[in-house]
């Protein structure tokens, strides 16, 4: 027997970005009057809030049961410094600022105020411990909140679920060798200031965790450290691009050189494009195939055709005619570079596993030795415990043993030049592998059907492209989607996953 669907999605349609009116009606009811279906519907709507999703599922349902909706205008003070904490808030729409003055006026004078946006929450710790507010929160624009009052919080036993999370954090920290010398009392102080956050596969954790005000302990799963490279700033890339552009008609741009002999060209190909390879067995394989197709032996003269033999085996094959190459150029600190070749790439720097710590790798180094490069943190499906740095430093003040342990945690990330060289090596291998497969595997003449293949999960932006140097002098640009790098870190760049370099095919090198 199939049950009928009773949930009407039309009830929860709202003006773009605003909280749905039907959900507001549910939240106007007392917690005890809300049905299970209504609580689940509100819970589903709130999944767009990162801070809400970080709670365990039982606690999410309890929060949806006790929340109420509030909307406040610009300059409205939500929390005043020095008052007792009676509620905590989730931001559904709008922006608030955190200030140290009582009326929040400094937020409108500060050119760079400390802001919280949709998906953030604040005030939870003060509600749990009935402590005084340490900051003032003021609305920077019309803002919609989901509010949990302290009375409802304890009446519906949300504190018990919160205590389960706290116990889990305590056990995690207790198992770490870093905190082996800490007493239980001191460790509970750390837990009281920490917060669990959960991230799905491919979700961005931090655009630059080096500048983050938080320390992150990876409690489950793993994540990757990525670096957004401006390849045009690398000497290796600049040299690599020009070496491959020389392969177009056997001369560099704006210069006319004599034609290479096949042997010289082959040597250049080996040095510049791929590791040294012995292609004699491939040549023999093709000779056997060609002779087998024409019913000949090796002692007889071979009649060549484009369908049977590599082109360079034929006696009448001529070199390609010279063509003029024109393209827009830009000036870099390393010299001229084709405008289309000024690209960037995401490169994996490090994988962070369960039990490791992020956010402290530079704080204890001398100022001149600090790595100030922006480093991106991307989730591979993980859970982490986050704590503010200033709170952590207060707890380890005068703890020499802890500081010695933290100094040993320093991670030396590779330089941009090393990462660029690695990227180019991997790119060359990928190009060689594709050429080799095309040479050895006979293509299917007709495809019987088109298989439905699931999209591969990528941690990089799916709009990244392949840079084709073979068409760098053509007037029509391929209609690829373009992903622009954030200007905060780099000039606007096309982000590439690979570079298709102009090169002689393996088939032409078997002569």
Short mmCIF file of C-alpha atoms in Angstrom, two decimals:
data_model
loop_
_atom_site.label_atom_id
_atom_site.label_comp_id
_atom_site.label_asym_id
_atom_site.label_seq_id
_atom_site.Cartn_x
_atom_site.Cartn_y
_atom_site.Cartn_z
CA UNK A 1 0.00 0.00 0.00
CA UNK A 2 1.41 3.41 -1.00
CA UNK A 3 0.83 6.44 1.19
CA UNK A 4 -0.26 9.71 -0.38
CA UNK A 5 2.09 12.68 -0.38
CA UNK A 6 0.58 15.37 1.84
CA UNK A 7 3.43 17.92 1.75
CA UNK A 8 2.50 20.80 -0.55
CA UNK A 9 5.62 22.62 -1.70
CA UNK A 10 3.52 25.63 -2.74
CA UNK A 11 2.90 26.37 0.93
CA UNK A 12 6.58 27.19 1.41
CA UNK A 13 7.16 29.49 -1.55
CA UNK A 14 8.45 32.90 -0.49
CA UNK A 15 9.83 36.05 -2.00
CA UNK A 16 13.36 35.32 -3.13
CA UNK A 17 15.71 35.00 -0.16
CA UNK A 18 13.06 35.55 2.52
CA UNK A 19 11.79 33.03 5.03
CA UNK A 20 8.59 31.31 3.71
CA UNK A 21 5.30 32.67 5.18
CA UNK A 22 3.99 29.15 5.88
CA UNK A 23 7.10 28.40 7.96
CA UNK A 24 6.59 31.68 9.83
CA UNK A 25 3.06 30.54 10.72
CA UNK A 26 4.47 27.30 12.13
CA UNK A 27 6.98 29.20 14.25
CA UNK A 28 4.25 31.41 15.67
CA UNK A 29 2.82 28.33 17.40
CA UNK A 30 4.01 27.20 20.80
CA UNK A 31 6.60 24.41 20.59
CA UNK A 32 4.20 21.86 22.09
CA UNK A 33 1.56 22.66 19.45
CA UNK A 34 3.75 21.94 16.43
CA UNK A 35 3.21 18.61 14.69
CA UNK A 36 6.02 16.28 13.63
CA UNK A 37 5.36 17.05 9.96
CA UNK A 38 5.59 20.78 10.62
CA UNK A 39 8.84 20.37 12.54
CA UNK A 40 10.32 18.26 9.74
CA UNK A 41 9.22 20.80 7.12
CA UNK A 42 10.95 23.63 9.03
CA UNK A 43 14.02 21.45 9.47
CA UNK A 44 14.19 20.88 5.70
CA UNK A 45 13.98 24.62 5.00
CA UNK A 46 16.79 25.36 7.46
CA UNK A 47 19.25 23.04 5.68
CA UNK A 48 20.43 26.07 3.68
CA UNK A 49 22.06 27.42 6.87
CA UNK A 50 25.60 26.11 7.40
CA UNK A 51 25.55 26.64 11.16
CA UNK A 52 22.27 24.72 11.48
CA UNK A 53 23.55 21.75 9.46
CA UNK A 54 26.54 21.47 11.78
CA UNK A 55 24.30 20.17 14.56
CA UNK A 56 23.51 16.48 14.87
CA UNK A 57 20.16 15.43 13.37
CA UNK A 58 18.31 14.95 16.72
CA UNK A 59 19.36 18.45 17.78
CA UNK A 60 18.28 19.90 14.42
CA UNK A 61 14.74 18.61 14.99
CA UNK A 62 14.63 19.97 18.53
CA UNK A 63 15.82 23.38 17.34
CA UNK A 64 13.13 23.43 14.63
CA UNK A 65 10.60 22.70 17.36
CA UNK A 66 11.49 25.68 19.59
CA UNK A 67 12.62 28.37 17.12
CA UNK A 68 10.67 31.58 16.59
CA UNK A 69 10.95 34.04 13.71
CA UNK A 70 12.02 37.69 14.06
CA UNK A 71 12.68 40.45 11.52
CA UNK A 72 14.57 43.64 12.48
CA UNK A 73 15.53 46.75 10.54
CA UNK A 74 18.85 48.49 9.99
CA UNK A 75 20.67 49.79 13.14
CA UNK A 76 18.58 47.59 15.45
CA UNK A 77 20.73 46.29 18.33
CA UNK A 78 20.11 42.56 18.78
CA UNK A 79 22.56 41.89 21.62
CA UNK A 80 24.01 44.54 23.93
CA UNK A 81 27.39 44.13 25.56
CA UNK A 82 27.16 43.45 29.31
CA UNK A 83 23.62 42.03 29.29
CA UNK A 84 22.74 38.48 30.31
CA UNK A 85 22.41 35.99 27.47
CA UNK A 86 18.77 34.86 27.15
CA UNK A 87 18.61 33.89 23.45
CA UNK A 88 20.78 32.81 20.57
CA UNK A 89 20.23 33.53 16.89
CA UNK A 90 20.55 32.06 13.39
CA UNK A 91 20.77 34.56 10.52
CA UNK A 92 18.43 33.57 7.67
CA UNK A 93 18.70 36.78 5.66
CA UNK A 94 20.77 39.94 5.98
CA UNK A 95 23.97 41.00 7.73
CA UNK A 96 24.94 41.93 11.30
CA UNK A 97 28.09 43.52 12.71
CA UNK A 98 30.00 42.69 15.91
CA UNK A 99 31.21 45.71 17.89
CA UNK A 100 32.61 46.49 21.35
CA UNK A 101 30.49 49.59 22.03
CA UNK A 102 27.02 49.37 23.56
CA UNK A 103 24.92 50.95 20.81
CA UNK A 104 26.74 49.45 17.79
CA UNK A 105 27.29 52.84 16.15
CA UNK A 106 30.97 52.14 15.51
CA UNK A 107 29.99 49.47 12.93
CA UNK A 108 28.68 52.21 10.62
CA UNK A 109 31.87 54.27 10.95
CA UNK A 110 34.36 51.42 10.60
CA UNK A 111 35.36 50.90 6.92
CA UNK A 112 35.94 47.19 7.62
CA UNK A 113 33.52 46.07 10.36
CA UNK A 114 33.42 42.47 11.56
CA UNK A 115 30.35 41.00 9.86
CA UNK A 116 28.21 37.87 10.07
CA UNK A 117 26.06 36.84 7.11
CA UNK A 118 23.32 34.35 6.23
CA UNK A 119 24.04 30.91 7.69
CA UNK A 120 25.90 32.18 10.76
CA UNK A 121 24.72 31.89 14.34
CA UNK A 122 25.75 33.72 17.52
CA UNK A 123 25.01 33.83 21.25
CA UNK A 124 24.85 30.08 21.90
CA UNK A 125 27.62 29.95 24.50
CA UNK A 126 26.10 32.77 26.58
CA UNK A 127 22.75 30.95 26.68
CA UNK A 128 24.32 27.66 27.77
CA UNK A 129 26.34 29.19 30.61
CA UNK A 130 24.07 32.15 31.44
CA UNK A 131 27.06 34.45 30.96
CA UNK A 132 27.18 38.13 30.12
CA UNK A 133 27.44 39.28 26.53
CA UNK A 134 31.00 40.20 25.55
CA UNK A 135 30.05 42.07 22.35
CA UNK A 136 27.25 44.07 20.78
CA UNK A 137 25.45 42.77 17.67
CA UNK A 138 23.75 45.33 15.40
CA UNK A 139 21.85 44.91 12.10
CA UNK A 140 23.58 46.44 9.08
CA UNK A 141 20.39 46.04 7.00
CA UNK A 142 16.95 44.48 7.33
CA UNK A 143 17.69 41.06 8.79
CA UNK A 144 15.65 37.91 9.44
CA UNK A 145 16.50 35.73 12.45
CA UNK A 146 15.49 32.37 13.84
CA UNK A 147 15.64 32.76 17.61
CA UNK A 148 15.99 30.13 20.35
CA UNK A 149 15.09 31.38 23.85
CA UNK A 150 16.87 30.03 26.91
CA UNK A 151 13.61 29.02 28.60
CA UNK A 152 12.50 26.87 25.64
CA UNK A 153 16.03 25.55 25.21
CA UNK A 154 16.11 23.92 28.66
CA UNK A 155 12.38 23.07 28.82
CA UNK A 156 12.72 20.86 25.72
CA UNK A 157 16.01 19.30 26.90
CA UNK A 158 18.17 20.67 24.12
CA UNK A 159 20.95 21.04 26.68
CA UNK A 160 21.19 17.24 26.94
CA UNK A 161 21.89 16.91 23.22
CA UNK A 162 24.43 19.71 23.42
CA UNK A 163 26.11 17.90 26.31
CA UNK A 164 26.48 14.79 24.12
CA UNK A 165 28.40 16.83 21.54
CA UNK A 166 30.53 18.33 24.33
CA UNK A 167 31.37 14.87 25.67
CA UNK A 168 32.35 13.75 22.17
CA UNK A 169 34.70 16.75 21.84
CA UNK A 170 36.21 16.10 25.28
CA UNK A 171 37.00 12.48 24.39
CA UNK A 172 38.55 13.55 21.09
CA UNK A 173 40.85 16.08 22.77
CA UNK A 174 41.71 13.67 25.59
CA UNK A 175 43.04 11.12 23.07
CA UNK A 176 45.38 13.69 21.48
CA UNK A 177 48.98 13.58 22.63
CA UNK A 178 49.05 17.37 22.41
CA UNK A 179 46.75 17.67 25.46
CA UNK A 180 48.12 14.73 27.46
CA UNK A 181 49.44 17.03 30.21
CA UNK A 182 46.19 19.01 30.59
CA UNK A 183 43.82 18.41 33.47
CA UNK A 184 40.18 17.50 32.81
CA UNK A 185 39.09 20.89 34.14
CA UNK A 186 41.30 22.77 31.69
CA UNK A 187 40.24 20.52 28.83
CA UNK A 188 36.56 21.25 29.58
CA UNK A 189 37.39 24.96 29.29
CA UNK A 190 38.64 24.26 25.79
CA UNK A 191 35.50 22.26 24.94
CA UNK A 192 33.25 25.07 26.20
CA UNK A 193 34.79 27.45 23.64
CA UNK A 194 34.96 24.97 20.73
CA UNK A 195 32.36 24.18 18.09
CA UNK A 196 31.82 21.22 15.74
CA UNK A 197 31.34 21.89 12.02
CA UNK A 198 30.60 19.36 9.29
CA UNK A 199 31.41 19.71 5.58
CA UNK A 200 30.38 17.63 2.58
CA UNK A 201 32.66 16.44 -0.22
CA UNK A 202 33.99 19.32 -2.31
CA UNK A 203 32.72 22.02 0.05
CA UNK A 204 34.94 25.04 0.62
CA UNK A 205 36.05 25.32 4.25
CA UNK A 206 38.26 28.41 4.03
CA UNK A 207 39.53 30.65 1.20
CA UNK A 208 42.70 31.33 3.18
CA UNK A 209 43.04 29.38 6.41
CA UNK A 210 46.35 31.11 7.16
CA UNK A 211 44.45 34.34 7.81
CA UNK A 212 41.56 32.59 9.56
CA UNK A 213 40.97 33.63 13.20
CA UNK A 214 40.30 29.99 14.06
CA UNK A 215 42.28 26.86 14.87
CA UNK A 216 40.80 23.72 13.28
CA UNK A 217 41.13 20.17 14.65
CA UNK A 218 40.15 17.51 12.08
CA UNK A 219 37.99 15.07 14.08
CA UNK A 220 36.68 12.94 11.17
CA UNK A 221 37.47 12.49 7.49
CA UNK A 222 40.05 14.49 5.59
CA UNK A 223 40.51 17.68 3.59
CA UNK A 224 42.95 19.09 1.06
CA UNK A 225 45.09 22.20 1.05
CA UNK A 226 45.02 23.85 -2.40
CA UNK A 227 47.02 26.70 -3.87
CA UNK A 228 45.78 28.91 -6.69
CA UNK A 229 48.88 29.44 -8.87
CA UNK A 230 49.43 32.28 -11.31
CA UNK A 231 51.36 30.18 -13.83
CA UNK A 232 52.50 33.25 -15.75
CA UNK A 233 54.62 34.30 -12.75
CA UNK A 234 56.64 31.06 -12.85
CA UNK A 235 59.97 30.91 -14.77
CA UNK A 236 59.38 27.21 -15.48
CA UNK A 237 55.99 27.86 -17.05
CA UNK A 238 57.27 30.82 -19.09
CA UNK A 239 60.12 28.70 -20.47
CA UNK A 240 57.82 25.70 -21.06
CA UNK A 241 55.29 27.76 -23.03
CA UNK A 242 57.93 29.19 -25.36
CA UNK A 243 59.58 25.80 -25.90
CA UNK A 244 56.26 24.37 -27.06
CA UNK A 245 55.39 27.36 -29.22
CA UNK A 246 58.65 26.69 -31.09
CA UNK A 247 57.11 23.40 -32.21
CA UNK A 248 54.59 25.32 -34.32
CA UNK A 249 56.20 25.25 -37.78
CA UNK A 250 59.56 24.57 -36.09
CA UNK A 251 60.32 28.14 -35.09
CA UNK A 252 59.48 30.58 -32.32
CA UNK A 253 57.07 33.43 -32.86
CA UNK A 254 58.32 36.36 -34.97
CA UNK A 255 61.44 34.38 -35.97
CA UNK A 256 62.24 32.31 -39.06
CA UNK A 257 64.44 29.25 -38.59
CA UNK A 258 65.56 26.54 -40.98
CA UNK A 259 63.54 23.33 -40.94
CA UNK A 260 64.66 20.66 -38.45
CA UNK A 261 65.68 17.28 -39.75
CA UNK A 262 63.43 14.41 -38.51
CA UNK A 263 66.20 13.19 -36.17
CA UNK A 264 66.80 16.64 -34.66
CA UNK A 265 63.07 17.17 -34.31
CA UNK A 266 62.69 13.84 -32.57
CA UNK A 267 65.44 14.67 -30.09
CA UNK A 268 63.88 18.04 -29.36
CA UNK A 269 60.55 16.32 -28.82
CA UNK A 270 62.07 13.87 -26.35
CA UNK A 271 63.80 16.58 -24.35
CA UNK A 272 61.04 19.15 -24.26
CA UNK A 273 57.84 17.14 -24.08
CA UNK A 274 58.29 13.72 -22.56
CA UNK A 275 60.77 11.61 -20.60
CA UNK A 276 63.24 9.78 -22.84
CA UNK A 277 61.38 6.92 -24.49
CA UNK A 278 62.39 4.07 -26.80
CA UNK A 279 59.85 3.96 -29.65
CA UNK A 280 61.57 1.21 -31.65
CA UNK A 281 59.07 -1.42 -30.52
CA UNK A 282 56.15 0.81 -31.54
CA UNK A 283 57.70 1.31 -34.98
CA UNK A 284 58.16 -2.44 -35.38
CA UNK A 285 54.55 -3.02 -34.35
CA UNK A 286 53.28 -0.63 -37.01
CA UNK A 287 55.51 -2.11 -39.68
CA UNK A 288 54.13 -5.56 -38.92
CA UNK A 289 50.57 -4.26 -39.08
CA UNK A 290 51.18 -2.47 -42.38
CA UNK A 291 52.85 -5.46 -43.96
CA UNK A 292 50.15 -7.78 -42.75
CA UNK A 293 47.44 -5.63 -44.28
CA UNK A 294 49.17 -5.51 -47.69
CA UNK A 295 50.36 -9.15 -47.70
CA UNK A 296 54.03 -8.26 -47.93
CA UNK A 297 57.21 -9.19 -46.14
CA UNK A 298 59.92 -6.99 -44.68
CA UNK A 299 62.23 -7.70 -47.63
CA UNK A 300 59.82 -6.14 -50.12
CA UNK A 301 59.38 -2.48 -50.88
CA UNK A 302 56.51 -1.01 -48.90
CA UNK A 303 53.86 1.09 -50.61
CA UNK A 304 52.67 3.66 -48.18
CA UNK A 305 49.20 4.99 -47.62
CA UNK A 306 47.81 7.32 -45.04
CA UNK A 307 45.56 4.58 -43.65
CA UNK A 308 48.24 1.98 -43.03
CA UNK A 309 51.53 3.62 -42.11
CA UNK A 310 52.67 6.53 -39.96
CA UNK A 311 53.04 9.61 -42.13
CA UNK A 312 56.80 10.02 -41.70
CA UNK A 313 57.40 6.49 -43.12
CA UNK A 314 56.23 7.58 -46.53
CA UNK A 315 58.82 8.88 -49.03
CA UNK A 316 56.58 11.60 -50.45
CA UNK A 317 55.61 13.25 -47.16
CA UNK A 318 56.74 16.86 -47.08
CA UNK A 319 57.20 19.19 -44.14
CA UNK A 320 54.35 21.45 -43.26
CA UNK A 321 54.44 24.87 -44.96
CA UNK A 322 55.53 27.81 -42.87
CA UNK A 323 52.76 30.04 -41.54
CA UNK A 324 52.87 33.39 -39.83
CA UNK A 325 51.73 33.35 -36.22
CA UNK A 326 49.99 36.39 -34.77
CA UNK A 327 48.56 36.69 -31.28
CA UNK A 328 48.05 39.28 -28.58
CA UNK A 329 50.96 39.52 -26.15
CA UNK A 330 51.25 40.77 -22.59
CA UNK A 331 54.28 41.84 -20.60
CA UNK A 332 55.14 39.92 -17.45
CA UNK A 333 58.08 40.26 -15.09
CA UNK A 334 59.65 37.33 -16.96
CA UNK A 335 59.09 38.77 -20.44
CA UNK A 336 56.42 38.56 -23.12
CA UNK A 337 53.74 35.88 -22.98
CA UNK A 338 50.74 35.22 -25.25
CA UNK A 339 47.67 36.73 -23.64
CA UNK A 340 45.74 33.46 -23.81
CA UNK A 341 48.58 31.68 -21.99
CA UNK A 342 48.22 33.89 -18.88
CA UNK A 343 46.29 31.33 -16.85
CA UNK A 344 46.06 29.92 -13.33
CA UNK A 345 45.64 26.44 -11.90
CA UNK A 346 44.56 24.90 -8.60
CA UNK A 347 47.29 22.62 -7.25
CA UNK A 348 46.99 20.26 -4.30
CA UNK A 349 49.62 21.08 -1.69
CA UNK A 350 48.82 18.77 1.21
CA UNK A 351 46.20 16.34 2.52
CA UNK A 352 45.09 16.82 6.12
CA UNK A 353 43.93 13.66 7.89
CA UNK A 354 41.97 12.93 11.06
CA UNK A 355 43.72 14.14 14.22
CA UNK A 356 45.76 16.87 12.51
CA UNK A 357 45.61 20.59 13.32
CA UNK A 358 45.35 23.58 10.98
CA UNK A 359 45.78 27.30 11.65
CA UNK A 360 48.93 27.15 13.81
CA UNK A 361 51.56 26.34 11.18
CA UNK A 362 52.87 29.93 11.00
CA UNK A 363 52.00 31.53 14.32
CA UNK A 364 55.16 30.48 16.19
CA UNK A 365 57.67 31.19 13.41
CA UNK A 366 59.82 34.35 13.18
CA UNK A 367 58.18 37.07 11.11
CA UNK A 368 60.59 36.72 8.18
CA UNK A 369 60.01 32.95 7.89
CA UNK A 370 56.20 33.05 7.77
CA UNK A 371 54.47 31.73 4.66
CA UNK A 372 51.94 34.44 3.77
CA UNK A 373 50.61 32.82 0.60
CA UNK A 374 46.81 32.29 0.49
CA UNK A 375 46.08 28.59 1.01
CA UNK A 376 42.63 27.17 0.32
CA UNK A 377 41.09 24.43 2.48
CA UNK A 378 38.70 22.08 0.65
CA UNK A 379 36.70 19.29 2.28
CA UNK A 380 36.83 15.67 1.14
CA UNK A 381 33.98 14.91 3.53
CA UNK A 382 35.05 15.77 7.03
CA UNK A 383 34.14 17.05 10.48
CA UNK A 384 36.26 19.55 12.38
CA UNK A 385 36.31 21.28 15.75
CA UNK A 386 36.90 25.01 15.51
CA UNK A 387 38.11 27.37 18.25
CA UNK A 388 39.15 31.03 18.13
CA UNK A 389 42.89 31.62 18.28
CA UNK A 390 42.81 34.25 21.02
CA UNK A 391 40.89 31.87 23.32
CA UNK A 392 43.34 29.04 22.63
CA UNK A 393 46.34 31.30 23.28
CA UNK A 394 44.86 32.34 26.63
CA UNK A 395 44.64 28.68 27.64
CA UNK A 396 48.26 27.89 26.65
CA UNK A 397 49.72 31.07 28.15
CA UNK A 398 52.96 30.23 30.05
CA UNK A 399 52.64 26.57 29.05
CA UNK A 400 56.16 25.97 27.69
CA UNK A 401 55.60 22.26 27.14
CA UNK A 402 52.57 22.94 24.93
CA UNK A 403 54.45 25.55 22.89
CA UNK A 404 57.29 23.08 22.24
CA UNK A 405 54.77 20.54 20.97
CA UNK A 406 53.15 23.12 18.69
CA UNK A 407 56.51 24.07 17.19
CA UNK A 408 56.92 20.46 16.04
CA UNK A 409 53.62 20.69 14.13
CA UNK A 410 55.02 23.16 11.59
CA UNK A 411 54.27 22.11 7.98
CA UNK A 412 56.65 23.29 5.24
CA UNK A 413 54.57 23.70 2.09
CA UNK A 414 56.38 23.57 -1.30
CA UNK A 415 57.16 26.77 -3.18
CA UNK A 416 55.03 27.99 -6.08
CA UNK A 417 57.86 27.18 -8.49
CA UNK A 418 58.05 23.57 -7.26
CA UNK A 419 54.29 23.20 -7.60
CA UNK A 420 54.38 24.66 -11.11
CA UNK A 421 57.06 22.19 -12.20
CA UNK A 422 55.00 19.34 -10.77
CA UNK A 423 51.92 20.59 -12.64
CA UNK A 424 53.84 20.74 -15.94
CA UNK A 425 55.30 17.25 -15.44
CA UNK A 426 51.86 15.81 -14.76
CA UNK A 427 50.43 17.69 -17.73
CA UNK A 428 53.12 16.33 -20.07
CA UNK A 429 52.47 12.80 -18.86
CA UNK A 430 48.72 13.17 -19.47
CA UNK A 431 49.34 14.41 -23.03
CA UNK A 432 51.77 11.57 -23.73
CA UNK A 433 49.36 8.98 -22.33
CA UNK A 434 46.50 10.17 -24.57
CA UNK A 435 48.73 10.11 -27.66
CA UNK A 436 49.96 6.63 -26.83
CA UNK A 437 46.43 5.30 -26.38
CA UNK A 438 45.34 6.76 -29.71
CA UNK A 439 48.32 5.09 -31.37
CA UNK A 440 47.89 1.61 -29.87
CA UNK A 441 44.13 1.29 -29.52
CA UNK A 442 42.09 0.90 -32.68
CA UNK A 443 39.15 3.34 -32.64
CA UNK A 444 35.64 1.94 -32.82
CA UNK A 445 34.13 2.70 -36.23
CA UNK A 446 30.62 3.22 -34.91
CA UNK A 447 29.33 3.68 -31.40
CA UNK A 448 26.40 1.39 -30.72
CA UNK A 449 25.00 3.44 -27.89
CA UNK A 450 25.90 6.36 -25.69
CA UNK A 451 26.37 5.15 -22.10
CA UNK A 452 24.94 7.21 -19.28
CA UNK A 453 27.95 8.02 -17.17
CA UNK A 454 27.57 9.71 -13.80
CA UNK A 455 29.38 12.99 -13.47
CA UNK A 456 32.76 12.63 -11.82
CA UNK A 457 33.00 14.37 -8.49
CA UNK A 458 35.54 17.16 -8.75
CA UNK A 459 37.03 19.23 -5.99
CA UNK A 460 37.93 21.94 -8.48
CA UNK A 461 35.53 24.29 -10.20
CA UNK A 462 33.73 22.41 -13.03
CA UNK A 463 34.02 25.51 -15.25
CA UNK A 464 37.80 25.23 -15.49
CA UNK A 465 39.08 24.69 -19.02
CA UNK A 466 41.87 23.18 -21.11
CA UNK A 467 44.26 25.69 -22.67
CA UNK A 468 44.94 24.74 -26.30
CA UNK A 469 48.23 26.25 -27.45
CA UNK A 470 47.67 24.79 -30.93
CA UNK A 471 44.95 27.39 -31.60
CA UNK A 472 46.67 30.27 -29.83
CA UNK A 473 47.10 32.19 -33.11
CA UNK A 474 43.49 31.78 -34.29
CA UNK A 475 41.08 34.67 -34.30
CA UNK A 476 38.04 32.69 -33.11
CA UNK A 477 38.20 31.70 -29.49
CA UNK A 478 36.61 28.43 -28.34
CA UNK A 479 33.42 28.97 -26.42
CA UNK A 480 34.56 27.55 -23.12
CA UNK A 481 32.98 28.61 -19.84
CA UNK A 482 35.40 30.80 -17.92
CA UNK A 483 36.02 30.73 -14.18
CA UNK A 484 37.65 33.89 -12.91
CA UNK A 485 40.00 33.71 -9.95
CA UNK A 486 39.14 35.98 -6.97
CA UNK A 487 40.86 39.33 -7.39
CA UNK A 488 41.77 39.33 -3.70
CA UNK A 489 44.41 36.71 -4.40
CA UNK A 490 45.32 37.06 -8.08
CA UNK A 491 44.51 39.18 -11.13
CA UNK A 492 41.52 37.80 -13.08
CA UNK A 493 42.71 34.56 -14.67
CA UNK A 494 41.33 31.72 -16.70
CA UNK A 495 41.61 28.64 -14.51
CA UNK A 496 42.84 25.59 -16.41
CA UNK A 497 42.96 21.92 -15.51
CA UNK A 498 45.34 21.01 -18.33
CA UNK A 499 47.28 22.51 -21.24
CA UNK A 500 47.19 20.98 -24.71
CA UNK A 501 50.62 21.76 -26.14
CA UNK A 502 51.56 21.87 -29.85
CA UNK A 503 53.70 18.81 -30.49
CA UNK A 504 54.54 16.20 -33.08
CA UNK A 505 52.49 13.07 -32.69
CA UNK A 506 54.18 9.81 -31.81
CA UNK A 507 52.98 8.47 -35.16
CA UNK A 508 55.22 11.01 -36.93
CA UNK A 509 58.27 10.13 -34.84
CA UNK A 510 58.53 6.44 -35.71
CA UNK A 511 60.53 7.04 -38.88
#
